[in-house]
JSON list of C-alpha atoms in Angstrom, two decimals:
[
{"chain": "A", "resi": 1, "resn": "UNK", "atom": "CA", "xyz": [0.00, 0.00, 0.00]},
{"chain": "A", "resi": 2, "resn": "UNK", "atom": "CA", "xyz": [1.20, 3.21, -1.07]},
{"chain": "A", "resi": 3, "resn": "UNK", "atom": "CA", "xyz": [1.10, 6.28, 0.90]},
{"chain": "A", "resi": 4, "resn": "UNK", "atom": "CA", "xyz": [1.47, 9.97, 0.39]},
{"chain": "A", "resi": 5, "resn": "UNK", "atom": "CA", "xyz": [2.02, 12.78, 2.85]},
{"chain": "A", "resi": 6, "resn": "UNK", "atom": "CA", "xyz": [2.76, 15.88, 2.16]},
{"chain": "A", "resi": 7, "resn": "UNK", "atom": "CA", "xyz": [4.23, 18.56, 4.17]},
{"chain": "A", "resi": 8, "resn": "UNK", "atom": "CA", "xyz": [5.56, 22.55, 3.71]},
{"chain": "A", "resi": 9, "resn": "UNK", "atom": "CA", "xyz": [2.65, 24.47, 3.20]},
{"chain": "A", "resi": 10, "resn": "UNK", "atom": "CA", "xyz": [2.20, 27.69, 5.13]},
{"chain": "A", "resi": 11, "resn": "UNK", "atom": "CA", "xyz": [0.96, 31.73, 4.26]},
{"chain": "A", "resi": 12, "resn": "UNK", "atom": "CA", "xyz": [3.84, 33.43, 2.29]},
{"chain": "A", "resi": 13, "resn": "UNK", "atom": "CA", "xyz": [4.10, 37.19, 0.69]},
{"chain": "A", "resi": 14, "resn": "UNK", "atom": "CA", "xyz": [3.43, 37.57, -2.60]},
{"chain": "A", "resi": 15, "resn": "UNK", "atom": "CA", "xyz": [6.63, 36.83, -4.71]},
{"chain": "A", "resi": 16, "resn": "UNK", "atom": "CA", "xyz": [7.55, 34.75, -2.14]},
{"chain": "A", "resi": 17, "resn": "UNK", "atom": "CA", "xyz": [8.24, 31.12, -2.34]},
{"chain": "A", "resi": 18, "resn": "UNK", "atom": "CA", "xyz": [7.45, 27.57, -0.77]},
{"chain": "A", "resi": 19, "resn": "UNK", "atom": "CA", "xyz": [8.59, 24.19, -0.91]},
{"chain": "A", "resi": 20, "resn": "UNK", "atom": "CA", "xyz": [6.18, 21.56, -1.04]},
{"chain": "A", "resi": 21, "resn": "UNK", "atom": "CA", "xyz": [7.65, 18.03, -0.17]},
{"chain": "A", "resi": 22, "resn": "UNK", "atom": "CA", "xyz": [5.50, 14.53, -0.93]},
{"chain": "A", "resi": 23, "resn": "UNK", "atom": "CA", "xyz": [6.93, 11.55, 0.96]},
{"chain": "A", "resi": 24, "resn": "UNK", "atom": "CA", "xyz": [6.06, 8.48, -0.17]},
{"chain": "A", "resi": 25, "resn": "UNK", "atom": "CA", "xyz": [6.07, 5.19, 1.53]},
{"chain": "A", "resi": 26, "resn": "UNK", "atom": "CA", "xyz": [5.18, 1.43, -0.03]},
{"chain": "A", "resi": 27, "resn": "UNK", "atom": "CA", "xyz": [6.49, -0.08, -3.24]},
{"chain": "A", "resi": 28, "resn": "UNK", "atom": "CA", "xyz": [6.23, 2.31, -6.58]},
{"chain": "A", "resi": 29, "resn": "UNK", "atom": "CA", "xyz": [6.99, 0.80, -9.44]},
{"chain": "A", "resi": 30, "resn": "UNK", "atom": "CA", "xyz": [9.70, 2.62, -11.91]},
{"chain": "A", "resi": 31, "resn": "UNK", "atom": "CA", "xyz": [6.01, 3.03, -14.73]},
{"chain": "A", "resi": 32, "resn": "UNK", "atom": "CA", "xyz": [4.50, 5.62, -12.05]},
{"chain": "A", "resi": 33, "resn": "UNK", "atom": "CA", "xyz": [4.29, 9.33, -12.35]},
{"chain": "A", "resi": 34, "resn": "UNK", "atom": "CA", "xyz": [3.50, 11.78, -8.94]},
{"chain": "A", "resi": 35, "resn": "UNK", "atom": "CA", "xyz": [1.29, 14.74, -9.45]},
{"chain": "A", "resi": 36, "resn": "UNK", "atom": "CA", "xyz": [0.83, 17.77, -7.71]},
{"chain": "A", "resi": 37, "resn": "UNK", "atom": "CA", "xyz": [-2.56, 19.04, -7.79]},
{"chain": "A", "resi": 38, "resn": "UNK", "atom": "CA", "xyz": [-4.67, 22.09, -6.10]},
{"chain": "A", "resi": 39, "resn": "UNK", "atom": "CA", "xyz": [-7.99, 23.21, -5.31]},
{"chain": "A", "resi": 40, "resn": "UNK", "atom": "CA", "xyz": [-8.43, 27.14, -4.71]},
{"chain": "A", "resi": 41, "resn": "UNK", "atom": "CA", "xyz": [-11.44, 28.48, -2.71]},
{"chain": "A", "resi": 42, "resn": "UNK", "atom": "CA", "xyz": [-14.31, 27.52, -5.47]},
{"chain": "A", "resi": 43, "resn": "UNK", "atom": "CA", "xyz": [-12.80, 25.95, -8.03]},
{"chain": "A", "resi": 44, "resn": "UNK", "atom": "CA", "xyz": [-12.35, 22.27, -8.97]},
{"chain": "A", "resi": 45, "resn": "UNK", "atom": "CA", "xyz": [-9.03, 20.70, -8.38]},
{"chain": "A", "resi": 46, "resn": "UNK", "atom": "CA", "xyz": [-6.66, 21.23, -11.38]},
{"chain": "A", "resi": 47, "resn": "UNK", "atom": "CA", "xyz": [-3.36, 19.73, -11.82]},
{"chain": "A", "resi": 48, "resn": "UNK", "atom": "CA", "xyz": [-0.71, 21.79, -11.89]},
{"chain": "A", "resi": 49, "resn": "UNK", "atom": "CA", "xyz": [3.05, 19.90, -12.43]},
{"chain": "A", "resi": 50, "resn": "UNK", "atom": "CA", "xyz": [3.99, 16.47, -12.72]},
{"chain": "A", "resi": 51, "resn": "UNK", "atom": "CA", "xyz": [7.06, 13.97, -12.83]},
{"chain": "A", "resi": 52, "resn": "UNK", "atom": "CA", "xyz": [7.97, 10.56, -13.98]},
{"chain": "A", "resi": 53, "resn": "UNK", "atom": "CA", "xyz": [9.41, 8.21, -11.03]},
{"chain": "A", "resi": 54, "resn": "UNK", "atom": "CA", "xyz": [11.54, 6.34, -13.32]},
{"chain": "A", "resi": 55, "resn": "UNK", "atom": "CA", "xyz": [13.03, 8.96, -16.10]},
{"chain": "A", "resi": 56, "resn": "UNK", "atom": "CA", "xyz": [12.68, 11.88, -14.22]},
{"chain": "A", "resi": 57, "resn": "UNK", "atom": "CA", "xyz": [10.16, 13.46, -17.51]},
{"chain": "A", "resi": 58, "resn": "UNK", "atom": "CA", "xyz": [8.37, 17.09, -16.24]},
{"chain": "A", "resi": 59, "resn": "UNK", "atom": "CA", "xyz": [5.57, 18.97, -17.06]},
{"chain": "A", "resi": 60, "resn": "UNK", "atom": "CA", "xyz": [3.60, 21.89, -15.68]},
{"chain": "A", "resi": 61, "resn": "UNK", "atom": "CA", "xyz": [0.16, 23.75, -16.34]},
{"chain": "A", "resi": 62, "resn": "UNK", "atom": "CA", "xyz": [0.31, 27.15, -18.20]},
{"chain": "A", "resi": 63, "resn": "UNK", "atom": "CA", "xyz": [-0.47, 29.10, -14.82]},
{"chain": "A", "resi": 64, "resn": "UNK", "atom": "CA", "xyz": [2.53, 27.71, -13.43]},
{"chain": "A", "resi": 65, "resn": "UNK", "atom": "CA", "xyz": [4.75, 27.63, -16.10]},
{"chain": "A", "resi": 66, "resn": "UNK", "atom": "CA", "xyz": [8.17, 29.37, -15.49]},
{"chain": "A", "resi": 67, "resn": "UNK", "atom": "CA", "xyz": [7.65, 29.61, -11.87]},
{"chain": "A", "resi": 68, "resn": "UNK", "atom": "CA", "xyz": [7.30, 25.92, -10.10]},
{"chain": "A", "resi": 69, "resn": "UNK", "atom": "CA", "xyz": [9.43, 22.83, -10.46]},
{"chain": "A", "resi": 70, "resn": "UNK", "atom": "CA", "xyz": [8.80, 19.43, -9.56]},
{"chain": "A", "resi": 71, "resn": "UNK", "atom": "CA", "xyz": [11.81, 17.32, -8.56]},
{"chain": "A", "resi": 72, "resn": "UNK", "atom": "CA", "xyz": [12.28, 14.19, -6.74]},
{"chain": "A", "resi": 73, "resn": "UNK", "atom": "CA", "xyz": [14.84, 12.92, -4.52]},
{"chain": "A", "resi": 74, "resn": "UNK", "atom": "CA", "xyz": [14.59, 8.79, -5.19]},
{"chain": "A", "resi": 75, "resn": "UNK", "atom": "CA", "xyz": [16.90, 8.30, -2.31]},
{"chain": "A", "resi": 76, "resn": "UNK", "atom": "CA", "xyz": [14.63, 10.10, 0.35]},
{"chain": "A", "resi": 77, "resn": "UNK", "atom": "CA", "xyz": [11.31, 8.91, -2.02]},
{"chain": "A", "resi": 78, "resn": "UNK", "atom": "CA", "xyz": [10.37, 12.02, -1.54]},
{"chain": "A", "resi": 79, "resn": "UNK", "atom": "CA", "xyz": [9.13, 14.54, -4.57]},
{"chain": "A", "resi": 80, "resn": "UNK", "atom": "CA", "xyz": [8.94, 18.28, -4.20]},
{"chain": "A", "resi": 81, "resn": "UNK", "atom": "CA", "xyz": [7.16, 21.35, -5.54]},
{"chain": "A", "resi": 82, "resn": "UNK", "atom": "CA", "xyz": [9.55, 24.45, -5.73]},
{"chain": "A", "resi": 83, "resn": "UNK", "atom": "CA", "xyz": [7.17, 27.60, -5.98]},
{"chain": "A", "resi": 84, "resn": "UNK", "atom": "CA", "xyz": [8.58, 30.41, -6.81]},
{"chain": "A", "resi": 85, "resn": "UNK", "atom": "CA", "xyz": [6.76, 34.14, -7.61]},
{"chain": "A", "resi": 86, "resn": "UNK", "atom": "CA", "xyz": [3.68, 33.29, -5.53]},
{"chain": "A", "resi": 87, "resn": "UNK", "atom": "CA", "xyz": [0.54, 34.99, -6.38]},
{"chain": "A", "resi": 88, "resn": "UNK", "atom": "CA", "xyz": [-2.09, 35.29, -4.22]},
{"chain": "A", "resi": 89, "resn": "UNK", "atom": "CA", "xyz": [-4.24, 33.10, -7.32]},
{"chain": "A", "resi": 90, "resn": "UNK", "atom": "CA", "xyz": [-1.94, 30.50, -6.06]},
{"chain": "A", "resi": 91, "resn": "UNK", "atom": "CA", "xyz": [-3.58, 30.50, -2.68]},
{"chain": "A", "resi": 92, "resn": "UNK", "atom": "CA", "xyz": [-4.91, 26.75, -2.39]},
{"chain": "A", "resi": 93, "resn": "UNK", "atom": "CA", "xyz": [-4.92, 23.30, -1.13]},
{"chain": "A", "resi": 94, "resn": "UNK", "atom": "CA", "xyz": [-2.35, 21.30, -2.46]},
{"chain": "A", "resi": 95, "resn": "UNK", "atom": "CA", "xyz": [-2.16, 17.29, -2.98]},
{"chain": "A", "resi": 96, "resn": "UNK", "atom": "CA", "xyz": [0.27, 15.06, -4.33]},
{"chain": "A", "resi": 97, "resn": "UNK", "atom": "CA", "xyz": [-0.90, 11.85, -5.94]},
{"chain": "A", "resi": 98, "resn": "UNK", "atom": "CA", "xyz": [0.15, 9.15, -7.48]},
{"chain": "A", "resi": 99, "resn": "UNK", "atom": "CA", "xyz": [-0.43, 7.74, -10.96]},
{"chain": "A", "resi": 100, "resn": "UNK", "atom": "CA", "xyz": [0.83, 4.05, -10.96]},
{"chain": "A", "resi": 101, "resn": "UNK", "atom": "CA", "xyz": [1.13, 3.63, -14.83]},
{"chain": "A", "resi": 102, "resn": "UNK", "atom": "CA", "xyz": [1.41, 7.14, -15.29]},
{"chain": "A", "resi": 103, "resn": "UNK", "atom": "CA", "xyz": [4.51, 7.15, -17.25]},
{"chain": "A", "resi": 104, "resn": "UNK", "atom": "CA", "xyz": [2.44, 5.98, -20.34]},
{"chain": "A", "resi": 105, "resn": "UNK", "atom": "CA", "xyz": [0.34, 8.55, -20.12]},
{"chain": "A", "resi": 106, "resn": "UNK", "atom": "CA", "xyz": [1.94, 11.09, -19.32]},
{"chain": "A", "resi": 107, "resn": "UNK", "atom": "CA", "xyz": [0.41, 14.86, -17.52]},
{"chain": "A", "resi": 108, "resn": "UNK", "atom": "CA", "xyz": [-2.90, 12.76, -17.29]},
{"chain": "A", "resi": 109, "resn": "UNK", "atom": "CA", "xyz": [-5.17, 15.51, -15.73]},
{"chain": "A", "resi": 110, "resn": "UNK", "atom": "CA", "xyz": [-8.20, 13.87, -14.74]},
{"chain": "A", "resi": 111, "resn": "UNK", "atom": "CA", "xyz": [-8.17, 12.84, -10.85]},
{"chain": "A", "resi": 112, "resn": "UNK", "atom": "CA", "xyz": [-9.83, 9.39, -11.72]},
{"chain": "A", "resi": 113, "resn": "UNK", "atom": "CA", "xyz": [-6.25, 8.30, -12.98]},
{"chain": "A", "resi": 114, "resn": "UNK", "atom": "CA", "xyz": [-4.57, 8.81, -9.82]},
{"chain": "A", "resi": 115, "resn": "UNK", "atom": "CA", "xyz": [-4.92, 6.26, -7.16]},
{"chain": "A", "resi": 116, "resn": "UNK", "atom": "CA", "xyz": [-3.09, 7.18, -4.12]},
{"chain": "A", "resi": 117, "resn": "UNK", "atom": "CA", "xyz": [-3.47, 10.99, -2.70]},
{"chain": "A", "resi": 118, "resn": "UNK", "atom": "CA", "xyz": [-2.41, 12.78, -0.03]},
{"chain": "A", "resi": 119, "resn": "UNK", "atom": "CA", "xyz": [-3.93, 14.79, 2.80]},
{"chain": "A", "resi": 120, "resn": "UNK", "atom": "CA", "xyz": [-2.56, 18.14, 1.01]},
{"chain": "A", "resi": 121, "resn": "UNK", "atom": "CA", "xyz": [-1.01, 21.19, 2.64]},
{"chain": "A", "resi": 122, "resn": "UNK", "atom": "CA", "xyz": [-2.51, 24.62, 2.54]},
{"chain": "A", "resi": 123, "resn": "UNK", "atom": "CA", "xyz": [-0.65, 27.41, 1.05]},
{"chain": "A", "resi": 124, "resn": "UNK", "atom": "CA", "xyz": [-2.03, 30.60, 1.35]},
{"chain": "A", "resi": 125, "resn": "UNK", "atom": "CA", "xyz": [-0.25, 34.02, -0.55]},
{"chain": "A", "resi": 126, "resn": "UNK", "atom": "CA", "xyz": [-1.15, 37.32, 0.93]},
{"chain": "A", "resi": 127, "resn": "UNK", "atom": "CA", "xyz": [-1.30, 40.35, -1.26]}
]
């Protein structure tokens, strides 16, 4: 059994930044891919970065774009979310989850194709 927990979140300035950390426990196979997803005040969750567990392959949303990473630290199986330039638009819930085959299919958006989540962290950016 896999499980997620996630940890760093906190209120920050705007232009500020946060690291978001994801520590994972149970067996994940090399064909997985970890998610980072958020759900602002109102809106449905969206997905917002990404990473392969085996080949280390990235992607982000357009909002994010230029200002978060997603890395992963396979010794620690651990996978973080550098935020950088915060706007207050960032201001959400954030969850990591955990796509077991997500490798072959890459940035998969929908929720249904992630089978292990998080608690999530709040991060909140003040104007």
């Amino acid at each position: 059994q896999v499980q997620l927990v996630e940890s760093g979140g906190g209120l920050v300035q705007a232009g500020g930044s946060l690291r978001l950390s994801c520590a994972t426990s149970g067996r994940i196979f090399s064909g997985a891919a970890m998610g980072w997803f958020r759900r602002a005040p109102g809106k449905e969750r969206e997905l917002v970065a990404a990473i392969t567990w085996s080949g280390g392959r990235t992607a982000y949303a357009d909002s994010v774009k230029g200002r978060f990473a997603v890395s992963r630290d396979n010794a620690k199986n651990t996978v973080y979310l550098q935020m950088n330039s915060l706007k207050p638009e960032d201001t959400a819930v954030y969850y990591c989850a955990l796509d077991p085959i997500g490798d072959a299919r890459f940035f998969g958006r929908s929720e249904r194709l992630y089978t292990y989540w998080g608690q999530g962290t709040e991060v909140t950016v003040s104007s």
